[in-house]
XYZ file of C-alpha atoms in Angstrom:
577
model
C 153.024 60.333 106.011
C 156.299 62.215 106.498
C 155.873 65.829 107.480
C 158.022 68.915 107.638
C 157.874 71.008 110.812
C 157.044 74.596 109.934
C 157.859 77.280 112.461
C 155.946 80.430 113.218
C 155.703 83.066 110.529
C 158.549 84.929 112.171
C 160.735 81.824 111.923
C 160.202 79.842 108.717
C 160.448 76.038 108.517
C 162.551 73.064 109.527
C 162.632 70.102 107.138
C 164.009 66.952 108.719
C 165.955 66.237 105.511
C 168.519 63.475 105.217
C 169.211 62.869 108.901
C 165.740 61.509 109.614
C 165.626 59.684 106.268
C 168.787 57.752 107.016
C 167.483 56.856 110.455
C 164.313 55.521 108.867
C 166.474 53.272 106.738
C 168.130 51.854 109.881
C 171.579 52.918 108.826
C 172.463 54.036 112.320
C 172.045 57.387 114.029
C 174.731 60.012 114.338
C 175.741 61.167 117.828
C 173.738 64.104 119.118
C 175.202 67.491 118.218
C 175.803 69.835 121.128
C 175.198 73.476 120.273
C 177.167 75.711 122.610
C 176.153 79.235 123.502
C 177.770 81.806 121.252
C 178.343 79.363 118.378
C 179.084 80.314 114.773
C 177.001 78.500 112.154
C 178.399 78.162 108.632
C 175.753 77.989 105.892
C 177.034 76.897 102.487
C 175.238 78.523 99.578
C 176.054 77.547 96.015
C 174.906 75.695 92.920
C 171.325 74.959 91.949
C 168.364 74.423 94.260
C 165.145 72.765 93.166
C 161.529 73.238 94.187
C 160.934 69.631 95.201
C 160.905 67.450 98.323
C 164.171 66.144 99.690
C 165.536 63.164 97.725
C 164.462 59.743 98.938
C 166.795 57.446 100.852
C 167.414 55.349 97.748
C 168.005 58.479 95.720
C 170.659 59.657 98.162
C 172.292 56.232 98.214
C 172.442 56.172 94.412
C 174.089 59.570 94.163
C 171.176 62.009 93.939
C 172.707 65.294 95.132
C 169.599 67.400 94.493
C 169.354 70.262 96.959
C 165.779 71.249 97.849
C 165.380 74.989 98.192
C 163.345 74.590 101.370
C 166.230 72.628 102.858
C 168.421 75.680 102.393
C 165.834 78.028 103.892
C 165.368 75.725 106.863
C 168.989 76.186 107.895
C 168.476 79.941 108.102
C 165.291 79.588 110.125
C 166.787 77.134 112.580
C 169.483 79.692 113.304
C 166.890 82.465 113.489
C 165.078 80.682 116.312
C 168.147 79.211 118.038
C 169.483 81.755 120.565
C 172.608 79.629 121.034
C 173.772 80.842 117.620
C 175.619 84.162 117.830
C 177.115 84.368 114.318
C 176.093 83.051 110.924
C 178.682 82.932 108.154
C 177.151 82.467 104.704
C 179.708 80.924 102.400
C 178.618 81.918 98.872
C 179.864 80.111 95.778
C 178.468 80.532 92.216
C 174.667 80.408 92.365
C 172.184 78.873 89.964
C 169.263 80.782 91.457
C 166.746 82.966 89.685
C 165.920 86.379 91.099
C 162.882 85.006 92.944
C 164.887 82.529 95.000
C 167.583 85.152 95.490
C 164.922 87.410 97.027
C 163.958 84.675 99.495
C 167.531 83.955 100.573
C 168.171 87.653 101.009
C 165.002 87.996 103.120
C 166.121 85.037 105.262
C 169.432 86.777 105.997
C 167.591 89.952 106.971
C 165.428 87.962 109.390
C 168.593 86.541 110.966
C 169.842 90.071 111.556
C 166.486 91.105 113.020
C 166.766 88.144 115.423
C 170.092 89.475 116.700
C 172.483 87.196 114.790
C 175.688 88.670 113.417
C 175.698 87.773 109.728
C 178.828 87.650 107.583
C 178.819 86.832 103.868
C 181.951 85.199 102.490
C 182.085 85.121 98.681
C 184.213 82.627 96.754
C 183.660 83.230 93.052
C 185.692 83.904 89.941
C 183.766 84.653 86.802
C 182.231 87.241 84.512
C 179.187 87.849 86.686
C 178.518 87.873 90.412
C 175.404 90.044 90.506
C 173.079 87.598 92.254
C 175.801 86.563 94.675
C 176.458 90.190 95.622
C 172.705 90.883 95.761
C 172.242 88.087 98.303
C 175.382 89.003 100.251
C 174.311 92.632 100.584
C 171.743 91.591 103.203
C 174.521 90.593 105.628
C 176.189 92.797 108.233
C 179.571 92.310 106.577
C 180.893 91.019 103.234
C 184.317 89.486 102.727
C 185.789 88.055 99.535
C 188.387 85.316 99.184
C 191.691 86.642 97.781
C 191.798 85.723 94.108
C 188.040 86.007 93.665
C 186.620 88.363 91.058
C 183.283 90.124 91.421
C 182.951 92.346 88.357
C 180.335 95.016 89.072
C 179.384 96.181 85.596
C 175.577 96.232 85.664
C 172.869 93.813 84.532
C 172.240 92.372 81.082
C 169.658 90.222 79.325
C 170.397 88.406 76.088
C 167.766 86.974 73.740
C 168.443 84.400 71.040
C 166.552 84.306 67.719
C 166.759 81.343 65.348
C 164.731 82.611 62.407
C 167.766 82.912 60.150
C 168.919 79.392 61.005
C 165.556 77.881 60.117
C 165.547 79.878 56.844
C 168.852 78.296 55.889
C 167.499 74.848 56.734
C 164.324 75.403 54.715
C 162.038 75.179 57.766
C 159.019 77.485 57.907
C 156.304 77.894 60.535
C 152.594 78.417 60.752
C 151.889 80.663 63.723
C 148.766 81.747 65.570
C 148.874 83.846 68.720
C 146.756 85.940 71.039
C 148.569 88.747 72.836
C 150.768 91.474 71.376
C 153.606 90.611 73.799
C 153.372 86.861 73.201
C 156.819 86.794 71.700
C 157.832 83.184 72.340
C 157.246 82.429 68.665
C 159.773 85.114 67.702
C 162.526 82.852 69.006
C 161.800 80.492 66.119
C 160.514 82.780 63.385
C 162.443 86.061 63.630
C 165.995 87.364 63.562
C 165.420 90.041 66.192
C 162.967 91.588 68.650
C 159.654 93.158 67.812
C 158.970 96.594 69.294
C 156.525 95.130 71.836
C 158.992 92.441 72.903
C 161.731 95.047 73.340
C 159.456 97.254 75.438
C 158.682 94.297 77.693
C 162.361 93.315 77.957
C 163.303 96.892 78.881
C 160.578 96.996 81.543
C 161.753 93.745 83.149
C 165.383 94.828 83.125
C 164.549 98.285 84.502
C 162.592 96.806 87.411
C 165.291 94.248 88.233
C 168.054 96.852 88.003
C 166.201 99.270 90.289
C 165.705 96.563 92.924
C 169.328 95.418 92.565
C 170.656 98.940 93.123
C 168.236 99.593 95.987
C 169.274 96.366 97.735
C 172.974 97.205 97.502
C 172.315 100.744 98.688
C 170.248 99.596 101.662
C 172.576 96.768 102.661
C 175.766 98.786 102.386
C 174.340 102.040 103.759
C 175.011 103.918 100.542
C 172.789 106.153 98.449
C 171.273 104.909 95.211
C 173.358 107.486 93.361
C 176.549 106.161 94.969
C 175.734 102.577 93.958
C 174.886 103.592 90.392
C 178.144 105.544 90.181
C 180.049 102.531 91.524
C 178.473 100.290 88.876
C 179.423 102.743 86.149
C 183.073 102.639 87.231
C 183.099 98.998 86.086
C 185.034 97.814 89.128
C 186.596 94.359 88.752
C 189.183 94.367 91.572
C 188.266 93.596 95.160
C 190.259 96.628 96.316
C 188.068 98.837 94.142
C 184.902 97.307 95.562
C 186.205 97.850 99.086
C 187.069 101.495 98.424
C 183.563 102.003 97.019
C 182.060 100.556 100.198
C 180.538 97.488 98.556
C 182.592 94.913 100.481
C 184.518 94.989 103.763
C 187.710 93.376 102.543
C 189.471 90.157 101.605
C 189.784 87.103 103.826
C 190.052 83.364 103.572
C 187.219 81.499 105.266
C 189.452 79.930 107.936
C 190.876 83.348 108.801
C 187.398 84.787 109.104
C 186.223 81.969 111.374
C 189.322 82.349 113.540
C 188.637 86.050 114.051
C 185.091 85.276 115.216
C 186.645 83.077 117.926
C 183.574 80.936 118.625
C 182.613 77.247 118.442
C 181.894 76.352 114.799
C 178.880 74.407 113.535
C 178.802 73.021 109.995
C 175.459 72.606 108.176
C 175.585 68.800 108.037
C 175.838 68.631 111.817
C 173.375 71.401 112.564
C 170.695 69.835 110.334
C 170.470 66.903 112.761
C 169.565 69.085 115.738
C 166.166 68.107 117.160
C 163.648 70.882 116.337
C 162.192 70.530 119.834
C 165.483 71.871 121.212
C 164.649 75.248 119.729
C 161.023 75.259 120.804
C 159.197 73.778 117.840
C 155.672 72.713 118.774
C 152.980 72.096 116.142
C 149.719 70.235 115.691
C 148.169 71.632 112.477
C 149.117 70.130 109.080
C 149.292 72.084 105.821
C 149.855 70.295 102.513
C 152.844 71.399 100.453
C 152.537 70.582 96.737
C 155.236 71.394 94.183
C 154.429 72.478 90.632
C 157.875 72.444 89.047
C 158.818 72.392 85.361
C 156.760 72.480 82.185
C 152.995 72.089 82.569
C 152.199 68.859 80.722
C 149.169 66.641 80.377
C 149.037 63.250 82.109
C 151.030 61.787 84.970
C 154.601 62.378 86.011
C 156.346 59.503 84.287
C 159.803 60.777 85.191
C 161.999 58.997 87.684
C 163.448 60.499 90.811
C 166.752 59.544 89.191
C 166.038 61.411 85.950
C 166.758 64.880 87.322
C 163.947 66.508 85.334
C 160.675 67.588 86.901
C 157.419 68.283 85.105
C 154.237 69.942 86.326
C 152.046 66.979 85.338
C 148.301 67.625 85.335
C 147.137 64.176 86.509
C 149.746 63.862 89.263
C 149.279 67.371 90.637
C 145.487 67.284 90.348
C 145.354 64.047 92.342
C 147.606 65.593 94.972
C 145.466 68.723 95.279
C 142.178 66.828 95.465
C 143.697 64.277 97.846
C 144.890 67.011 100.178
C 141.470 68.672 100.010
C 139.762 65.430 101.017
C 142.233 64.633 103.804
C 140.586 65.579 107.129
C 144.021 66.082 108.701
C 144.968 68.810 106.199
C 143.872 72.338 107.087
C 145.133 74.224 104.004
C 147.182 73.781 100.832
C 150.297 75.634 99.660
C 151.069 75.152 95.962
C 154.669 76.155 95.278
C 155.024 76.982 91.567
C 158.300 77.200 89.660
C 157.047 76.796 86.100
C 157.146 78.746 82.842
C 153.883 77.113 81.732
C 153.183 74.723 78.899
C 150.049 72.918 77.796
C 146.822 74.947 77.869
C 144.686 71.872 78.526
C 146.932 70.634 81.341
C 146.752 74.090 82.936
C 142.953 73.984 82.831
C 142.902 70.534 84.456
C 145.054 71.708 87.365
C 142.998 74.922 87.612
C 139.894 72.772 88.075
C 141.541 70.728 90.831
C 142.297 73.924 92.761
C 138.682 75.023 92.326
C 137.508 71.686 93.713
C 139.772 72.078 96.736
C 138.308 75.504 97.432
C 134.777 74.101 97.063
C 135.720 71.513 99.691
C 136.581 74.335 102.074
C 140.371 74.049 101.919
C 142.180 77.372 101.385
C 144.736 77.227 98.576
C 147.720 79.579 98.710
C 150.083 79.835 95.740
C 153.726 80.636 96.434
C 155.638 81.630 93.300
C 159.348 80.861 93.002
C 161.596 82.112 90.173
C 158.877 81.853 87.529
C 155.138 81.233 87.436
C 154.196 82.557 84.024
C 151.674 81.796 81.311
C 150.395 78.287 82.113
C 151.966 78.655 85.553
C 149.937 81.803 86.121
C 146.788 80.199 84.677
C 147.027 77.576 87.416
C 147.823 80.156 90.111
C 144.835 82.326 89.239
C 142.471 79.785 90.814
C 144.030 80.137 94.278
C 142.599 82.086 97.205
C 145.860 84.020 97.604
C 148.879 84.482 95.326
C 152.248 85.345 96.869
C 155.190 86.197 94.588
C 158.773 87.196 95.204
C 159.663 90.668 93.878
C 161.923 89.054 91.282
C 159.492 86.329 90.192
C 158.646 86.311 86.480
C 154.888 85.957 86.169
C 151.854 86.977 84.129
C 152.322 86.271 80.405
C 148.564 85.890 79.986
C 148.517 84.927 76.332
C 148.428 81.952 73.990
C 150.246 80.800 70.890
C 150.470 77.808 68.600
C 153.368 77.064 66.323
C 153.489 74.420 63.626
C 156.720 73.628 61.749
C 156.489 73.326 57.965
C 159.145 70.915 56.779
C 158.664 70.853 53.014
C 161.648 73.128 52.337
C 163.907 71.015 54.539
C 162.793 67.850 52.731
C 163.640 69.499 49.410
C 167.125 70.465 50.614
C 167.718 66.900 51.767
C 166.223 65.465 48.586
C 163.546 63.670 50.592
C 160.295 62.983 48.788
C 156.977 63.493 50.544
C 153.468 62.686 49.324
C 150.138 63.105 51.073
C 146.684 61.547 50.725
C 143.734 63.185 52.480
C 140.048 62.692 53.044
C 137.878 65.597 54.001
C 137.907 69.187 52.735
C 140.080 70.488 55.558
C 142.392 67.536 56.174
C 145.397 69.605 55.045
C 145.309 70.907 58.607
C 147.101 67.683 59.574
C 149.982 67.821 57.081
C 153.512 68.975 57.877
C 155.051 69.358 54.446
C 153.197 72.500 53.296
C 152.004 75.771 54.760
C 148.431 75.792 55.978
C 145.803 77.156 53.655
C 144.223 80.460 54.725
C 141.142 78.551 55.905
C 143.212 76.077 57.950
C 145.283 78.874 59.470
C 142.060 80.638 60.431
C 140.977 77.486 62.253
C 144.251 77.409 64.145
C 143.822 81.068 65.078
C 140.271 80.386 66.240
C 141.510 77.672 68.583
C 144.168 80.004 70.012
C 141.718 82.912 70.389
C 139.196 80.722 72.181
C 141.882 79.514 74.589
C 142.899 83.107 75.244
C 139.311 84.074 76.067
C 139.112 81.147 78.493
C 142.423 82.236 80.046
C 141.068 85.763 80.515
C 137.867 84.495 82.104
C 139.739 82.199 84.498
C 141.933 85.048 85.675
C 138.975 87.429 85.914
C 137.053 84.952 88.072
C 140.002 84.090 90.288
C 141.234 87.653 90.752
C 137.786 89.269 90.922
C 138.606 91.480 87.939
C 136.768 92.486 84.795
C 137.800 90.627 81.643
C 138.761 93.885 79.935
C 141.038 94.740 82.863
C 142.712 91.346 82.665
C 143.164 91.821 78.928
C 144.810 95.188 79.581
C 147.514 93.585 81.743
C 147.526 90.382 79.689
C 148.376 90.321 75.987
C 151.206 87.936 76.804
C 153.132 90.506 78.837
C 155.571 89.186 81.453
C 155.804 91.076 84.746
C 158.141 90.843 87.691
C 156.458 89.994 90.967
C 156.817 93.614 92.099
C 155.127 94.839 88.915
C 152.449 92.127 89.143
C 151.470 93.383 92.604
C 150.905 96.865 91.176
C 148.616 95.612 88.390
C 146.625 93.273 90.638
C 147.941 89.892 89.485
C 149.334 88.916 92.911
C 148.234 89.676 96.467
C 151.480 90.054 98.396
C 155.227 90.027 97.912
C 157.242 87.367 99.698
C 158.270 83.739 99.568
C 157.128 80.524 101.181
C 157.540 82.247 104.547
C 154.799 84.734 103.583
C 152.640 82.055 101.937
C 152.634 80.022 105.151
C 151.583 83.075 107.126
C 148.701 83.655 104.697
C 147.679 79.990 104.951
C 147.544 80.193 108.740
C 145.508 83.379 108.588
C 143.092 81.717 106.130
C 142.290 78.962 108.653
C 142.010 81.342 111.581
C 145.365 80.641 113.220
C 147.647 83.165 114.822
C 150.411 83.854 112.261
C 152.968 82.942 114.937
C 151.621 79.383 115.272
C 153.921 76.488 114.350
C 152.528 74.071 111.752
C 153.611 70.939 109.886
C 154.100 70.986 106.125
C 153.030 67.631 104.669
C 154.370 66.801 101.192
C 151.806 65.756 98.579
C 151.709 63.456 96.690
C 152.858 60.967 99.269
C 156.510 59.888 99.166
C 157.107 56.646 97.299
C 157.669 53.510 99.337
C 161.118 51.937 99.279
C 159.769 49.137 97.044
C 158.359 51.691 94.607
C 161.670 53.522 94.579
C 163.564 50.355 93.694
C 161.134 49.522 90.880
C 161.386 53.088 89.577
C 165.176 52.927 89.647
C 165.226 49.693 87.665
C 162.777 51.075 85.110
C 164.792 54.268 84.763
C 168.023 52.357 84.299
C 166.442 50.348 81.480
C 165.042 53.436 79.792
C 168.232 55.457 80.115
C 170.188 52.720 78.345
C 168.125 53.491 75.233
C 168.649 57.276 75.390
C 171.529 59.154 73.726
C 174.001 60.245 76.383
C 174.808 63.824 75.380
C 173.552 67.308 76.056
C 172.984 70.106 73.580
C 174.543 73.484 74.345
C 172.217 76.293 75.368
C 169.991 77.717 74.018
C 169.477 74.667 71.811
C 169.121 72.469 74.890
C 166.160 74.513 76.121
C 164.509 74.471 72.708
C 164.975 70.705 72.502
C 163.402 70.347 75.951
C 160.277 72.238 74.922
C 160.037 70.288 71.677
C 160.174 67.079 73.709
C 157.538 67.894 76.338
C 155.022 70.031 74.447
C 152.884 69.241 71.378
C 153.352 71.488 68.343
C 150.229 72.846 66.705
C 148.304 72.927 70.015
C 147.535 76.095 72.005
C 150.452 76.655 74.372
C 150.857 78.880 77.401
C 154.583 79.612 77.417
C 156.279 82.991 78.014
C 159.116 84.377 75.887
C 161.872 81.824 76.284
C 165.370 82.370 77.548
C 164.530 85.345 79.781
C 167.593 85.560 81.990
C 168.839 88.743 83.578
C 172.369 88.451 84.851
């Protein structure tokens, strides 16, 4: 099985990535890269990064440009351990990261500085928002901006979309049952604006994120919080303004910046091929790394590696967890979650798999990425230790069920609908009319029972009383920093911290190097080819267009989750930018 070298807790991990994959495919090896003393390493940071293993050889050959987040982090940690590197220039283009991943990149830059590397952020962006880019860059020793770039510093904002009025016009109504006063996901469909509870939660999330954003800029730029807040309120949009306020060090093109450093230059594609043993990597212990990415759904992961869409599939992930627990070569399990939740039943199935792994004596550490909320938190609550980034969105301990009523739409379209039932309560199964009070009560009972199970699972896993879980539950979403305060997570940090906790759980010195072994096992080349052919056939039958957001997100949830069933999904479209 392929494995990923994982350095000591002071020096994160080194995935072998594409260089070793291409060698395995006998495509020929690249000449060895010589790293000279005093070199400058350029790390390119931009676009979207996924919580998933590196693409397969076939995937790369067929154009899969997916960038694993751990692949990005590995570049930082190679440089952190490699004393031949004197300078690290982080070239930052527009980022598709959430605040959780941004926290981890920022922490990686700070570790580079602590290791004695000179770090320089170089920002190339032109747009209406550059908050996350500036947040990440603020960890560096210096920040330069390409002439012509724009980094408007105007504050943070969160925008929520409500479709209740649209559905009214279309004649669509909904039957709703929920447990949790903050469980406001249904408001997206049924209302035209925020409830008071939803607004209070949104304000709390934005306040926490804004405070951490300001504090990071103040710390990184050696300014006071008051000075940063005043700078934000000036609404600076010109680079010269940002420089005068002390938020950047000036303008420069990348080639000019590299020339001034006057050192041998290493590009990431070359540096990734450096043998880890050259920088002292030495490991024997294996820890399983399992990804829980996307909506929590029941069954297996039927998606292709070519499809570009991941799901947190209960059967696939459960098999991986149990398989890792039964593998005598695996000492512990890290479950990396980047999921807003989904099916209540699928969450329970994965929760049980984690419990079985613990019963088998394998410590399970959850590492939360951008989001691990609702069903994602349900799963996490079974772990021995939960680690979250400060900006992770988590919690949302609540349940809802929503059932569209299409009779009004049928009337508008002049579509006739008739129903024939057997059994006193069979109207529960119809979609043309609102549920009767008795049927709606049954739906609410199902949701309430699921909520009580959710509370008990969290109480057991977190060693809390059910009433205490209920007090911090009610569907409320917390940032990772807030979740630590209310007892829903154990420590703040990223995969770096989770690995340290895993090593401590098995009695290792936190500085020990270990291997991360991906579970489930990578597909064989034959399986990849078969999957590619199957995907090509299926994609030929799919419409080739994308809906604009937020309709695209709503369509995604409608596709992967059953309506009318208890769902564990947080308020949708939470994005602070």
